[in-house]
Short mmCIF file of C-alpha atoms in Angstrom, two decimals:
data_model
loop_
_atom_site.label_atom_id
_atom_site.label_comp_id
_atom_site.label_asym_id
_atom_site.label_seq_id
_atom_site.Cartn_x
_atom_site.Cartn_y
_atom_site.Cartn_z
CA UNK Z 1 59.20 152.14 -62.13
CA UNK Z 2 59.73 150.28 -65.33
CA UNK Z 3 62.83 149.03 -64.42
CA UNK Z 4 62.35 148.47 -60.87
CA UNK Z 5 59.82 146.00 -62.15
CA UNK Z 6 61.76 144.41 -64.08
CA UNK Z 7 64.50 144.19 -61.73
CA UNK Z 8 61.51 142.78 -59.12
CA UNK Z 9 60.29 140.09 -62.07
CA UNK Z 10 64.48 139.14 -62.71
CA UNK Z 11 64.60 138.22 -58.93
CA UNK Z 12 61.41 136.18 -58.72
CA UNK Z 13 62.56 134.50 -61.66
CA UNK Z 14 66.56 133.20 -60.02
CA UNK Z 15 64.98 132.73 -56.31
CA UNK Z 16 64.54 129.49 -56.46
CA UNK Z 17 68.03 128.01 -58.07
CA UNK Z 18 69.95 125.91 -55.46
CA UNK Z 19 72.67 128.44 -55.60
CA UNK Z 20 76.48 128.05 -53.92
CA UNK Z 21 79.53 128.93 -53.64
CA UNK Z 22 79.95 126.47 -57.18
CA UNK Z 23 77.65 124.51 -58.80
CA UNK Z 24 75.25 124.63 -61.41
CA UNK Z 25 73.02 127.26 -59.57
CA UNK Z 26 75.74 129.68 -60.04
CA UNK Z 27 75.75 128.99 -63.85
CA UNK Z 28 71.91 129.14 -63.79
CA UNK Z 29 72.06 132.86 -62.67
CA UNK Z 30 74.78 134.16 -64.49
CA UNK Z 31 73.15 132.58 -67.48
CA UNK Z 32 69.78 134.22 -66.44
CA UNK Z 33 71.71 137.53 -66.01
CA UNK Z 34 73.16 136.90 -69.47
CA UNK Z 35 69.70 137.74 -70.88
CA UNK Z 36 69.93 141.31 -69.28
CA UNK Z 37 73.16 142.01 -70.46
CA UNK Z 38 75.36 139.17 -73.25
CA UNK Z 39 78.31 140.96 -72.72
CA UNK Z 40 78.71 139.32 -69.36
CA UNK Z 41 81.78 136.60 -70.06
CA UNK Z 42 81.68 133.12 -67.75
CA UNK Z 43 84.75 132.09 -66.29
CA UNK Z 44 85.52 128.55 -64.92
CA UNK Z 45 88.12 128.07 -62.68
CA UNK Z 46 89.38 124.55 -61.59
CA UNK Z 47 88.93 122.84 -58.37
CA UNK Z 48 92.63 123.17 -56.47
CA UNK Z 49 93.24 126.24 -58.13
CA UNK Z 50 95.52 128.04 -56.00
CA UNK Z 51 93.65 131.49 -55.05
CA UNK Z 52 96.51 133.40 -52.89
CA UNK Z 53 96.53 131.57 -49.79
CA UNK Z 54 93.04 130.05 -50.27
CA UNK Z 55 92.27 126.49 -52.34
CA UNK Z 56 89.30 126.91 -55.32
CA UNK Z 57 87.27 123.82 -53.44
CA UNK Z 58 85.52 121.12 -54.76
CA UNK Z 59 82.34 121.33 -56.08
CA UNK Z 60 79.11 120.16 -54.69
CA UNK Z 61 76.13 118.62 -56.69
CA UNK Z 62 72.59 118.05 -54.45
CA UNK Z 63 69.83 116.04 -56.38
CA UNK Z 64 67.37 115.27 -53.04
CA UNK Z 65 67.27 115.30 -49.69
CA UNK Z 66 64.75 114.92 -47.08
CA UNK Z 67 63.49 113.45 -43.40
CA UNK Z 68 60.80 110.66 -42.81
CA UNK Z 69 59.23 109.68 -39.82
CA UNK Z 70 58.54 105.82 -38.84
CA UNK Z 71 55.41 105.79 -41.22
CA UNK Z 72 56.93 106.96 -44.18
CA UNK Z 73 55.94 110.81 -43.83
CA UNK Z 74 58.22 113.77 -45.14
CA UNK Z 75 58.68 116.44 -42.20
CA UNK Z 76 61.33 118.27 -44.33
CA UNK Z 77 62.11 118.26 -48.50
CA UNK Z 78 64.95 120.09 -50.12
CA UNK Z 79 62.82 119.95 -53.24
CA UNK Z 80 60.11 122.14 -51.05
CA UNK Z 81 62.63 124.57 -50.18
CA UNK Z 82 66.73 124.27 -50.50
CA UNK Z 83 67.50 126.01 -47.44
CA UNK Z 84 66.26 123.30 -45.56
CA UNK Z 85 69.99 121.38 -46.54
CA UNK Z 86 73.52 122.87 -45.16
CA UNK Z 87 75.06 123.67 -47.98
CA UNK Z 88 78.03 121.41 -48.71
CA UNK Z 89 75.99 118.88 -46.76
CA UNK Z 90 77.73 115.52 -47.88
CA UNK Z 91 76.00 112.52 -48.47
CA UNK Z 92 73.77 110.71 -45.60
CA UNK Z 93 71.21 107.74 -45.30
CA UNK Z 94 70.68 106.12 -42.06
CA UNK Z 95 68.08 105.37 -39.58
CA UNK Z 96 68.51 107.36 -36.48
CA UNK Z 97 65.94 108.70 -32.84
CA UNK Z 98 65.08 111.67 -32.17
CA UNK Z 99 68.19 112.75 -30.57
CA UNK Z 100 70.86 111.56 -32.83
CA UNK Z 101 68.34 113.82 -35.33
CA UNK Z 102 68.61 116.82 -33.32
CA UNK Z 103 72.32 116.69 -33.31
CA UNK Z 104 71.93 117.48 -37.37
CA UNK Z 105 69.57 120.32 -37.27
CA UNK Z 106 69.89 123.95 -37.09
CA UNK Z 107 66.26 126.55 -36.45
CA UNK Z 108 67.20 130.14 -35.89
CA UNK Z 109 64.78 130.80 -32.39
CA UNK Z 110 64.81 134.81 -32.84
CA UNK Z 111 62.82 134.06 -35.79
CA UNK Z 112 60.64 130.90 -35.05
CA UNK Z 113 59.33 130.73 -38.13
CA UNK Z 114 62.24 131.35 -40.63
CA UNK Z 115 64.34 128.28 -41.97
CA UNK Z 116 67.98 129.56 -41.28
CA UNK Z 117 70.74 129.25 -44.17
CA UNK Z 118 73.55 127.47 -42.93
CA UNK Z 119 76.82 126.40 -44.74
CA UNK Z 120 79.44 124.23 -44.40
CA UNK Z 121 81.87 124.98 -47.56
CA UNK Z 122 85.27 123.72 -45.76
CA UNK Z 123 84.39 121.37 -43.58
CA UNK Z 124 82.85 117.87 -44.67
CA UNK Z 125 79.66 117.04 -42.86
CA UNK Z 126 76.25 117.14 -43.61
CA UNK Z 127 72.61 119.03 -41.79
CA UNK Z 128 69.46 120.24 -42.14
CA UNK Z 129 67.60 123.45 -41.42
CA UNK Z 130 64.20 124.28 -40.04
CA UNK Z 131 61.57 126.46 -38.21
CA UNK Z 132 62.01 126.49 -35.07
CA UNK Z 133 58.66 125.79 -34.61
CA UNK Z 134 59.14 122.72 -37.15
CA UNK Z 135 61.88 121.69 -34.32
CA UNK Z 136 59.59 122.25 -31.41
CA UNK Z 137 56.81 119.80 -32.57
CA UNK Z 138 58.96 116.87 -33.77
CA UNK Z 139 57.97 113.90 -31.49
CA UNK Z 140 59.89 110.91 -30.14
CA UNK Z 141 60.36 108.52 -33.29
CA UNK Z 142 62.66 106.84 -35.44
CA UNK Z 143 63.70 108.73 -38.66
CA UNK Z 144 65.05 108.29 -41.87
CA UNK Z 145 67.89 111.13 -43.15
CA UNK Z 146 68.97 111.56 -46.44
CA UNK Z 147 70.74 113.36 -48.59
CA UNK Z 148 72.10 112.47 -52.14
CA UNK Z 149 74.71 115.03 -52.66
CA UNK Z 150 78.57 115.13 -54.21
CA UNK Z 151 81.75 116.62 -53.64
CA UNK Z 152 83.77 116.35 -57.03
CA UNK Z 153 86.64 117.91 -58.75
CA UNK Z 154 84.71 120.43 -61.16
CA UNK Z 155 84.95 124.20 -60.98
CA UNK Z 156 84.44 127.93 -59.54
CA UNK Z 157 82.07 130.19 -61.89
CA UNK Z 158 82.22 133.92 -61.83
CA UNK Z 159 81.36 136.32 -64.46
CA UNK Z 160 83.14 139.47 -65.56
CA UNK Z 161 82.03 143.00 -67.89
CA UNK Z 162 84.64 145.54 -68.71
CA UNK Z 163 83.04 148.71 -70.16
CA UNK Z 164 85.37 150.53 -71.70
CA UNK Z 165 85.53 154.36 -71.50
CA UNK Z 166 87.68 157.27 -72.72
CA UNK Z 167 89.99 156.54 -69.69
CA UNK Z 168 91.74 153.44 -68.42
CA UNK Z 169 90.78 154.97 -64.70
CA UNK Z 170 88.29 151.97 -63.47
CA UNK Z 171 85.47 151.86 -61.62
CA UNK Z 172 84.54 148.62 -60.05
CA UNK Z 173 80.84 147.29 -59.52
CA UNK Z 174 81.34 143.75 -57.57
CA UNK Z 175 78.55 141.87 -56.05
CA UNK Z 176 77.61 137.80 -55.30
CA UNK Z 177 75.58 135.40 -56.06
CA UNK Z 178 76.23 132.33 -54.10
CA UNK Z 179 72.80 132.05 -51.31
CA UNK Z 180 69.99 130.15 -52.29
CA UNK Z 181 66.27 131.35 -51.48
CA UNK Z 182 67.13 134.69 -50.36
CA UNK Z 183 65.97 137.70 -52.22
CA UNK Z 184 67.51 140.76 -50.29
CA UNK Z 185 70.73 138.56 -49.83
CA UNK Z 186 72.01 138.03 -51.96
CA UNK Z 187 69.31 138.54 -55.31
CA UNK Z 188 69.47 142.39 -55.09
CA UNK Z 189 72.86 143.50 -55.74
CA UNK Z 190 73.09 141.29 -58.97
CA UNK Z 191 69.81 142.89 -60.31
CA UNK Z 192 70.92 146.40 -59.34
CA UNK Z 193 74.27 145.58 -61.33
CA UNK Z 194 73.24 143.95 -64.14
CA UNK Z 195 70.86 147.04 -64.95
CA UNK Z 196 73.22 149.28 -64.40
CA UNK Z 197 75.34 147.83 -66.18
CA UNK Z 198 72.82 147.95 -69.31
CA UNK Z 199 72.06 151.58 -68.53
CA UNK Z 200 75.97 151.76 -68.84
CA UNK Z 201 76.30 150.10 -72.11
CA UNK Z 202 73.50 152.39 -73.52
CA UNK Z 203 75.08 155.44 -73.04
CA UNK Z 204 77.16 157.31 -76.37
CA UNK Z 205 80.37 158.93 -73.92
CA UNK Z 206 81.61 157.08 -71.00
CA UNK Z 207 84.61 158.87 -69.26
CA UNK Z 208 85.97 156.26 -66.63
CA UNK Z 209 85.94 152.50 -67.31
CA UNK Z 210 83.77 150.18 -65.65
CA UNK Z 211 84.56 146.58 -63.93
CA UNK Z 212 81.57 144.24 -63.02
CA UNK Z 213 82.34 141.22 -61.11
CA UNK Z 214 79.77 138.44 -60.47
CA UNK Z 215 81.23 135.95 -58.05
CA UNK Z 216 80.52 134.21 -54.89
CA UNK Z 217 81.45 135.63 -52.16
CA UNK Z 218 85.02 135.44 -50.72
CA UNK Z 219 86.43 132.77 -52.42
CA UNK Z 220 84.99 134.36 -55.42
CA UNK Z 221 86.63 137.42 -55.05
CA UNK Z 222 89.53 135.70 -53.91
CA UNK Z 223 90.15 133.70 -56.97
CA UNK Z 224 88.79 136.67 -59.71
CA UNK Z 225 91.56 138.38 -58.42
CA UNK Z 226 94.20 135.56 -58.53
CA UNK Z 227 93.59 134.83 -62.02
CA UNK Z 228 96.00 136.16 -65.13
CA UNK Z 229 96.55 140.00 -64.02
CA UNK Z 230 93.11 140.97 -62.49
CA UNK Z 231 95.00 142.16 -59.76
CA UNK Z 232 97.74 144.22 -61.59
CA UNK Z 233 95.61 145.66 -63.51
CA UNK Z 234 92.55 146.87 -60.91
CA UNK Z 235 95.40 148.36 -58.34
CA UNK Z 236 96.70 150.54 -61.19
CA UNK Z 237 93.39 151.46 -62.50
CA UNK Z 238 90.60 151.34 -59.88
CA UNK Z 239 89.64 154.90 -58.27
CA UNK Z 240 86.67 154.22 -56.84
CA UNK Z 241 84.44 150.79 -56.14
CA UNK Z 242 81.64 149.43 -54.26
CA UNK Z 243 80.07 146.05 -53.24
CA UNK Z 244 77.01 145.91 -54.13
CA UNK Z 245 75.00 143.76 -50.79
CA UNK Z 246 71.46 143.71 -49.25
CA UNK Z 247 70.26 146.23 -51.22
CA UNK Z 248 66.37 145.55 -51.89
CA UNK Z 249 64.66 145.76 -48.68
CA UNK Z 250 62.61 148.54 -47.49
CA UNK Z 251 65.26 149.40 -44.34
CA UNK Z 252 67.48 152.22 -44.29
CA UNK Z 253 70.05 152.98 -46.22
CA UNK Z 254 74.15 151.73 -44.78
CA UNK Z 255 77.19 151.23 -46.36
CA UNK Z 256 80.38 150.07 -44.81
CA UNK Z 257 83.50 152.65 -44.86
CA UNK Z 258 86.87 151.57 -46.78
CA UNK Z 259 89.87 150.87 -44.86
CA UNK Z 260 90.79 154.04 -44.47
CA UNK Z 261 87.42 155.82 -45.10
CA UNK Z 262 88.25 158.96 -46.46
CA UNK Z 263 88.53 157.26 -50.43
CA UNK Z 264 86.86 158.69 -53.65
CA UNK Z 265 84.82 156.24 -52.53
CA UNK Z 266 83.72 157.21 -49.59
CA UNK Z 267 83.57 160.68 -50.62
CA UNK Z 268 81.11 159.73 -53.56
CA UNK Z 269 78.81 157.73 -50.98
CA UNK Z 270 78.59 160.12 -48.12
CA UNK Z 271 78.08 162.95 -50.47
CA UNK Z 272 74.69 160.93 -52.19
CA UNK Z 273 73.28 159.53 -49.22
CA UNK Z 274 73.36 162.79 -47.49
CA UNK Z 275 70.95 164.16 -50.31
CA UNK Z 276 68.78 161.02 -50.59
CA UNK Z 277 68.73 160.17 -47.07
CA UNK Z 278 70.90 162.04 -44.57
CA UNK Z 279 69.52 159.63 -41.85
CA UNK Z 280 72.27 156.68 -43.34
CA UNK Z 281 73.90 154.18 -41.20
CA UNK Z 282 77.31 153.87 -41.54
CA UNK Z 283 79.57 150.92 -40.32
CA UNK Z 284 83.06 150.30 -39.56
CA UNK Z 285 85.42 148.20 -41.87
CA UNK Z 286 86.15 146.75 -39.10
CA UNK Z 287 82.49 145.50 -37.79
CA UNK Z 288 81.34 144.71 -41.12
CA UNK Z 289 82.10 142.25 -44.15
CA UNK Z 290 81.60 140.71 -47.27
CA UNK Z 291 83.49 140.88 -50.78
CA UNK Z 292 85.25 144.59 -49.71
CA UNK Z 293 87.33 142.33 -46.89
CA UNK Z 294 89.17 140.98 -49.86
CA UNK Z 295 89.23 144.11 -52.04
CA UNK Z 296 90.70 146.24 -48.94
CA UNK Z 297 92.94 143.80 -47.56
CA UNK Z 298 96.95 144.21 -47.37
CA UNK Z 299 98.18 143.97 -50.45
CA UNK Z 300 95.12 144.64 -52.68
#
């Protein structure tokens, strides 16, 4: 219980940094992750770096943001709570009614109280996000939008820990770290790593090798992969992997099959879950996705 504690205390502690796909969030945790485990080495990796057939984009600073109405008031800060901003939102400050305003606002109305997270990596524009019920109660006025961000040429951060064993046989541990504010996703699979990595580096005889990636997700992958001979080396090595995703809430247990779903892999998983809890849920590759897309995909 210890350890789940901690774990609990390490996620309270990175909820709040204005995390991305890039940025200085993304530094923020993996430095904050550093104090779990040192061994964890931080990779930058250009803007325009070719990553296969995707582009390492630009990266995106935010200072402020926020709405006024006519006298002055802020309905909605970014410094109150960063998922009220699209991420990638570029900048904005103009004068508009209420129905320009509405054109720039997102709500999620299953969940009229919950301030959706909405991106915007590839395509330039800028928005805001709010409670529904937020949305519901604005009144006819004039307001003033604004949003001091950048788009520069800086970099893509990801981490990396290679734990060496008695064999060069690899096991990977990947996970993400790119969504701001969110706890189960995407706080929980880099806590869950990062102390099992340490339990890892503790122990006297490891047989197989291990591979943690920290990256955001799908470009991170993407360019990990791409870089020196990641690649080479993890599809002569790697027997057996899993991305780590959505795994602190109090639901059931899931996990998504591999391509082919009858792996080491999926062999290890089914064979746990039916002990711990045989009532899993168990998804398609095909219906599902996050980092395993690019780790199953042709060619990989």
């Amino acid at each position: 219980m210890d350890i789940g504690q901690d774990m609990y205390i390490l996620c309270d502690k990175m909820f709040p940094y204005s995390r991305s796909i890039t940025g200085d969030g993304v530094r923020q945790t993996l430095q904050t992750l550093r104090e779990i485990v040192p061994e964890i080495t931080v990779h930058e990796v250009p803007s325009g770096t070719k990553a296969f057939d995707w582009t390492v984009p630009k990266e995106w600073r935010i200072r402020d943001a926020w709405i006024k109405n006519s006298k002055g008031e802020k309905i909605l800060d970014f410094n109150e709570h960063n998922l009220h901003v699209v991420g990638y939102s570029t900048p904005v400050d103009k004068i508009v009614d209420l129905a320009e305003l509405k054109q720039y606002l997102y709500t999620q109305p299953d969940q009229p109280d919950a301030i959706p997270y909405v991106t915007s990596y590839y395509k330039e524009r800028f928005g805001f996000c709010m409670t529904q019920q937020q949305y519901d109660a604005l009144p006819e006025d004039t307001y003033h939008i604004f949003i001091e961000s950048e788009l520069f040429d800086g970099s893509l951060t990801y981490g990396e820990l290679i734990i060496p064993g008695e064999s060069e046989k690899e096991v990977l541990i990947s996970t993400y770290m790119c969504h701001p504010s969110m706890a189960n996703n995407e706080l929980s699979g880099p806590a869950v790593s990062v102390y099992l990595a340490r339990w890892l580096l503790s122990t006297e005889k490891r047989h197989y090798t291990y591979r943690f990636v920290y990256v955001p997700e799908t470009i991170g992958s993407l360019t990990y992969m791409s870089q020196g001979d990641n690649l080479e080396k993890m599809k002569a090595n790697i027997v057996a992997g899993w991305n780590l995703s959505c795994v602190g809430d109090d639901r059931t247990y899931s996990y998504v099959k591999t391509r082919y779903g009858n792996t080491l892999t999926d062999k290890i998983t089914k064979n746990v879950l039916s002990f711990i809890y045989p009532e899993y849920k168990e998804y398609s590759f095909l219906k599902r996705g996050s980092d395993e897309r690019q780790y199953n995909a042709p060619g990989v």
